[in-house]
Coordinates of C-alpha atoms and ligand atoms in Angstrom, one line a residue:
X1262 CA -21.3 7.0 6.7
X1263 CA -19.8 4.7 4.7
X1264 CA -16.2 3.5 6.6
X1265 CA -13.5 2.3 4.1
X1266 CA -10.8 0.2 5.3
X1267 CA -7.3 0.5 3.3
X1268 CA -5.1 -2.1 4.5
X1269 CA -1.7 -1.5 4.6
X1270 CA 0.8 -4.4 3.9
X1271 CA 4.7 -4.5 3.9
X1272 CA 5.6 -7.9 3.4
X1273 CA 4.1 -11.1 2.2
X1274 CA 6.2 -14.3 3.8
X1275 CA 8.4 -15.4 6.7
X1276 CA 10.5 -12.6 8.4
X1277 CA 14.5 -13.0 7.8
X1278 CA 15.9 -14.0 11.6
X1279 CA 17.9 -11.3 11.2
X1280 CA 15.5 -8.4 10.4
X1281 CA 14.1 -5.4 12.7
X1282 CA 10.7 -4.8 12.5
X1283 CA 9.6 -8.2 12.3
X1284 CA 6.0 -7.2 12.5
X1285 CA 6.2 -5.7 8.9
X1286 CA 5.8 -9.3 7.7
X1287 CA 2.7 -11.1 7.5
X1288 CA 3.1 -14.8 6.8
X1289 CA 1.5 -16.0 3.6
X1290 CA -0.6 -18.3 4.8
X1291 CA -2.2 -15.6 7.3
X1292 CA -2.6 -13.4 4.2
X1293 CA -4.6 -15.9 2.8
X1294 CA -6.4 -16.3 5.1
X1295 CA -7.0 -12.9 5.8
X1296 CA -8.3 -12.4 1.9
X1297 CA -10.9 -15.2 2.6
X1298 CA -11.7 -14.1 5.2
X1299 CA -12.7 -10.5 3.9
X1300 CA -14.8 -12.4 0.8
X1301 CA -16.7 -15.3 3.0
X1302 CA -17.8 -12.1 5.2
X1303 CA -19.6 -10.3 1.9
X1304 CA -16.2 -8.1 1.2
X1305 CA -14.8 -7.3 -2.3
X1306 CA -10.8 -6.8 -1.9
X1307 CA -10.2 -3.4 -4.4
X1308 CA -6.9 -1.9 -5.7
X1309 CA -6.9 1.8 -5.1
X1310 CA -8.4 3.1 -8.5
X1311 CA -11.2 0.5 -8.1
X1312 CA -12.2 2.0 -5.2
X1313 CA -12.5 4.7 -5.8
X1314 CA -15.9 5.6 -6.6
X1315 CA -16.3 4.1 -3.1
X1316 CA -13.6 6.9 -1.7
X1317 CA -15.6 9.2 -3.2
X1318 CA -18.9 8.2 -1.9
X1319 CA -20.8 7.7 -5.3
X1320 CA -21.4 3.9 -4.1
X1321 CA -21.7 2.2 -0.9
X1322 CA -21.2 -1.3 -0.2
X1323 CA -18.6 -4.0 1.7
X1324 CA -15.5 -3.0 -0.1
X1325 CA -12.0 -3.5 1.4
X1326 CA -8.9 -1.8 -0.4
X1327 CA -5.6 -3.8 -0.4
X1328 CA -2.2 -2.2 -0.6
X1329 CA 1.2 -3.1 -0.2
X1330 CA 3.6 -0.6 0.1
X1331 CA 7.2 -0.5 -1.8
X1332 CA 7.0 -3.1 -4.8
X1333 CA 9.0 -6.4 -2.9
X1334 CA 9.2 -9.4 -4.6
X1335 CA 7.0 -10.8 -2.3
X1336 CA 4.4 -9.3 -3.4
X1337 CA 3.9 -10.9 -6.8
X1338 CA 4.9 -14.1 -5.4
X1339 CA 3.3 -14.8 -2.3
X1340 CA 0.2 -12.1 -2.3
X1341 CA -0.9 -12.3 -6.2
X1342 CA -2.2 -16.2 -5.4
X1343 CA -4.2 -15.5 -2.6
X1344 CA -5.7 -12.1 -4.2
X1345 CA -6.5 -14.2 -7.3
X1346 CA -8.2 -16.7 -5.6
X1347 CA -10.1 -14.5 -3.6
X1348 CA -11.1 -12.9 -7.1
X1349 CA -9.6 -9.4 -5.2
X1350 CA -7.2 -6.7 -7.0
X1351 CA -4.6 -4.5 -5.2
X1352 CA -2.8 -2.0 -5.1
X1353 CA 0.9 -1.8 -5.2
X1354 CA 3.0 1.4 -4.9
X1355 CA 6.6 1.2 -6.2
X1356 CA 9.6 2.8 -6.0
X1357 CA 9.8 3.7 -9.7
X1358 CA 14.2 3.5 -9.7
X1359 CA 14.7 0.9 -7.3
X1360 CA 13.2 -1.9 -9.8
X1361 CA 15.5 -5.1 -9.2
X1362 CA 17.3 -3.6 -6.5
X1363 CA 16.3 -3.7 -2.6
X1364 CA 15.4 -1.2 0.2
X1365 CA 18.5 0.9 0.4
X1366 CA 16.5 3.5 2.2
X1367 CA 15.9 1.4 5.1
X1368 CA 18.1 -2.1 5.3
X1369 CA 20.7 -0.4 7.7
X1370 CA 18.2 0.3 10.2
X1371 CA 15.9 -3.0 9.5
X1372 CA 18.9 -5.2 9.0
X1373 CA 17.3 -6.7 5.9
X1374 CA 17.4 -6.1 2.3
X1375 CA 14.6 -7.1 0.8
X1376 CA 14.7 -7.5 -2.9
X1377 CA 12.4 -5.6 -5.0
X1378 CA 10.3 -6.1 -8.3
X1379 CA 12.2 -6.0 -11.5
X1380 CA 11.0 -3.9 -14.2
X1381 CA 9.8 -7.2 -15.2
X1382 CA 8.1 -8.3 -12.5
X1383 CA 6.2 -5.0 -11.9
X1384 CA 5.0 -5.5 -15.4
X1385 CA 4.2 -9.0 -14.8
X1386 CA 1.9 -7.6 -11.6
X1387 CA -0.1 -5.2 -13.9
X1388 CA -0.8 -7.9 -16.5
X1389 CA -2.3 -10.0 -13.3
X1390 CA -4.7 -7.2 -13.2
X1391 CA -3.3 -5.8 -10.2
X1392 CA -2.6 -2.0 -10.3
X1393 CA 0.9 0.1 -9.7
X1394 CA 0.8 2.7 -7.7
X1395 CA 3.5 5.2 -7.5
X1396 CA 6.0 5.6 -4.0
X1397 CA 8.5 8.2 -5.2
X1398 CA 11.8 7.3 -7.3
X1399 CA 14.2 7.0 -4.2
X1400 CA 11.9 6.6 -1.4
X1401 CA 13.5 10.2 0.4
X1402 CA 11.4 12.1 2.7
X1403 CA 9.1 14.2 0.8
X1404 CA 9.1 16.7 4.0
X1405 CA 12.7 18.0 3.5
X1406 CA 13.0 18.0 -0.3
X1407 CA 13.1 21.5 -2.7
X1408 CA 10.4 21.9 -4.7
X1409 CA 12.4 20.3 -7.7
X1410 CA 13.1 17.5 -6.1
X1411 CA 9.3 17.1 -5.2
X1412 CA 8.3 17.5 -9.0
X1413 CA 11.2 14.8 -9.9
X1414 CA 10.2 12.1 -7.0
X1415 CA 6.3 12.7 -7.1
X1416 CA 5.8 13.5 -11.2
X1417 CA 8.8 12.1 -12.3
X1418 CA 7.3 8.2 -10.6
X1419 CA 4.6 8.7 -12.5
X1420 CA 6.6 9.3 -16.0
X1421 CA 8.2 6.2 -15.2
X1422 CA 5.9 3.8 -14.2
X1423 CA 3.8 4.7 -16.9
X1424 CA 6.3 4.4 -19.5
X1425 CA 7.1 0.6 -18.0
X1426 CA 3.6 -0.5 -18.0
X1427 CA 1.8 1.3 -20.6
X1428 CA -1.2 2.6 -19.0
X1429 CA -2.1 5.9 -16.2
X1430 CA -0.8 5.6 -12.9
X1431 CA -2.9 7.7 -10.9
X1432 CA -2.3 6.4 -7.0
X1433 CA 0.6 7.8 -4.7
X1434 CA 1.8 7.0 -1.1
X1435 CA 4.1 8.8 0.5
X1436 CA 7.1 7.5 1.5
X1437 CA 7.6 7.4 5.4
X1438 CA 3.7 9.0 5.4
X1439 CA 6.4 11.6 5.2
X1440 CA 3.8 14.6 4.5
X1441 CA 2.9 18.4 4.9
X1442 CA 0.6 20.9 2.2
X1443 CA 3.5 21.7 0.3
X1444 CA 4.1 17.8 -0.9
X1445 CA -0.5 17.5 -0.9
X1446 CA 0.1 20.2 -3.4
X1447 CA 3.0 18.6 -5.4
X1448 CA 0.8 15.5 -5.5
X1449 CA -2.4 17.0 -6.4
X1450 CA -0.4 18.9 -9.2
X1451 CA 1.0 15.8 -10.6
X1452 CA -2.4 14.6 -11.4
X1453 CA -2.3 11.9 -8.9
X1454 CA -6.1 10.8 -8.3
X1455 CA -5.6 10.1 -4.5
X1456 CA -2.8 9.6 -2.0
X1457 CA -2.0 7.4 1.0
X1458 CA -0.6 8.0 4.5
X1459 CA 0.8 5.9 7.4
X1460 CA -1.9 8.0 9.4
X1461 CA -4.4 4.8 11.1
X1462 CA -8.0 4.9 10.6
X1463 CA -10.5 3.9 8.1
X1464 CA -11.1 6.0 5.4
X1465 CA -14.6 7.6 4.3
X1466 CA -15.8 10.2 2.1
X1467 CA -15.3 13.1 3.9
X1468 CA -11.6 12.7 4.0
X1469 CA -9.2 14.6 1.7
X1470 CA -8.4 12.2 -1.3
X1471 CA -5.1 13.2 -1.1
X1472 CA -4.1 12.0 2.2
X1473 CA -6.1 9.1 3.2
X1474 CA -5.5 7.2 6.2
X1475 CA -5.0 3.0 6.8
X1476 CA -5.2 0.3 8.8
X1477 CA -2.3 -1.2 9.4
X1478 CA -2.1 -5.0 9.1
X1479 CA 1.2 -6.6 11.2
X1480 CA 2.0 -10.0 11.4
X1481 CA 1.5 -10.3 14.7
X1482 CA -2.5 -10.1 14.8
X1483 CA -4.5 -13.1 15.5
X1484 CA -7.6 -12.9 12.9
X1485 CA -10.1 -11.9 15.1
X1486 CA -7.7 -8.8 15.5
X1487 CA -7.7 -8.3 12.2
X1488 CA -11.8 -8.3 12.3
X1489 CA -12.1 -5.7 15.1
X1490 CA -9.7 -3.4 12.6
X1491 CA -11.4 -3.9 9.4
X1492 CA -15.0 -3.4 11.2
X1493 CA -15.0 -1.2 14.4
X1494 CA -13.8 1.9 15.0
X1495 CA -10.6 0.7 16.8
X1496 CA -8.3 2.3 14.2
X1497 CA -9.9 5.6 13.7
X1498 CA -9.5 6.1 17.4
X1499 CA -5.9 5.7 16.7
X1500 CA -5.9 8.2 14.0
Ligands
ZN1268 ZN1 7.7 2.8 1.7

């Protein structure tokens, strides 16, 4: 069976001194090197959407899926070089009413707020050919929200990312990997192609498109860590 790694980034760049969580930041220059990495070993490096034919199992072949999670800044300007040189698309999932505004939902506890894309910038990320995902509106816990509120975070995302950039958005990830069957449900009835967790493991065709599990990338692995994620079974063991 085809094993699919989705690797899940935070942060692109240098950790505040300040911030909690350091680990949620992997330097720029390690990204890079992590994206050529992935290509001089046969690897393509695919947003969501262009993976998924893979996802689904309809093709096989050396295909890593790249996604950073919450729409900073940092994304488009210390990620976007390195996936462009690397000739490598990615998915980004954004909080669809934080544009230009930072991570209210967790700076208390990280110490940091990070700034976020503006409605600009996300726009400016789609027209690199890179794809927007949706993350909710407000980033709450999908868990402990009323069925209206589910509808207004997971649909409601959608509405408004696809309004800004003028084209389907049809990737979610749940904030927190906050996630039971009622919010699978709300998802899958939104029209959402496929969904992401915080769950660890590769991800292959068997799996439910709807919650599909990553590899987590942190700052602090050396690259032959990175390796043994991307092409053992280290991760799913940790599923
Ligand atoms: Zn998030």
């Amino acid at each position: 069976m085809n094993h699919i790694p989705i690797l899940m980034y935070h942060n692109i760049g240098y950790p505040p001194q300040q911030a909690k969580l350091r680990s949620l930041y992997v330097r720029t220059g390690a990204f890079a090197r992590q994206m050529r990495l992935l290509r001089l070993l046969g690897y393509r490096g695919l947003s969501m959407s262009d993976a998924m034919p893979y996802l689904r199992g309809e093709k096989s072949g050396r295909v890593a899926v790249i996604t950073l999670d919450d729409g900073y800044l940092d994304a488009l300007e210390n990620a976007l070089p390195a996936l462009r040189a690397n000739n490598f698309s990615a998915t980004c999932y954004v909080v669809s009413q934080r544009n230009g505004q930072h991570n209210d939902w967790d700076a208390a506890a990280l110490n940091v707020r990070k700034q976020l894309m503006s409605a600009e910038q996300v726009k400016q990320w789609h027209a690199a050919g890179m794809e927007v995902g949706a993350h909710s509106r407000t980033h709450p816990r999908l868990t402990g929200c009323t069925d209206a509120e589910l509808v207004d975070e997971i649909a409601g995302s959608k509405s408004d990312l696809e309004a800004l950039i003028g084209a389907p958005v049809t990737q979610f990830c749940y904030p927190y990997g906050d996630v039971d069957a009622r919010v699978v449900a709300a998802t899958r009835q939104a029209g959402y192609s496929a969904a992401t967790t915080t769950r660890r493991g590769r991800a292959s065709a068997v799996d439910d498109p709807m919650q599909l599990r990553r590899v987590l990338v942190v700052g602090s692995h050396l690259l032959h860590m990175f390796l043994i994620k991307l092409l053992t079974n280290y991760e799913d063991k940790r599923g």
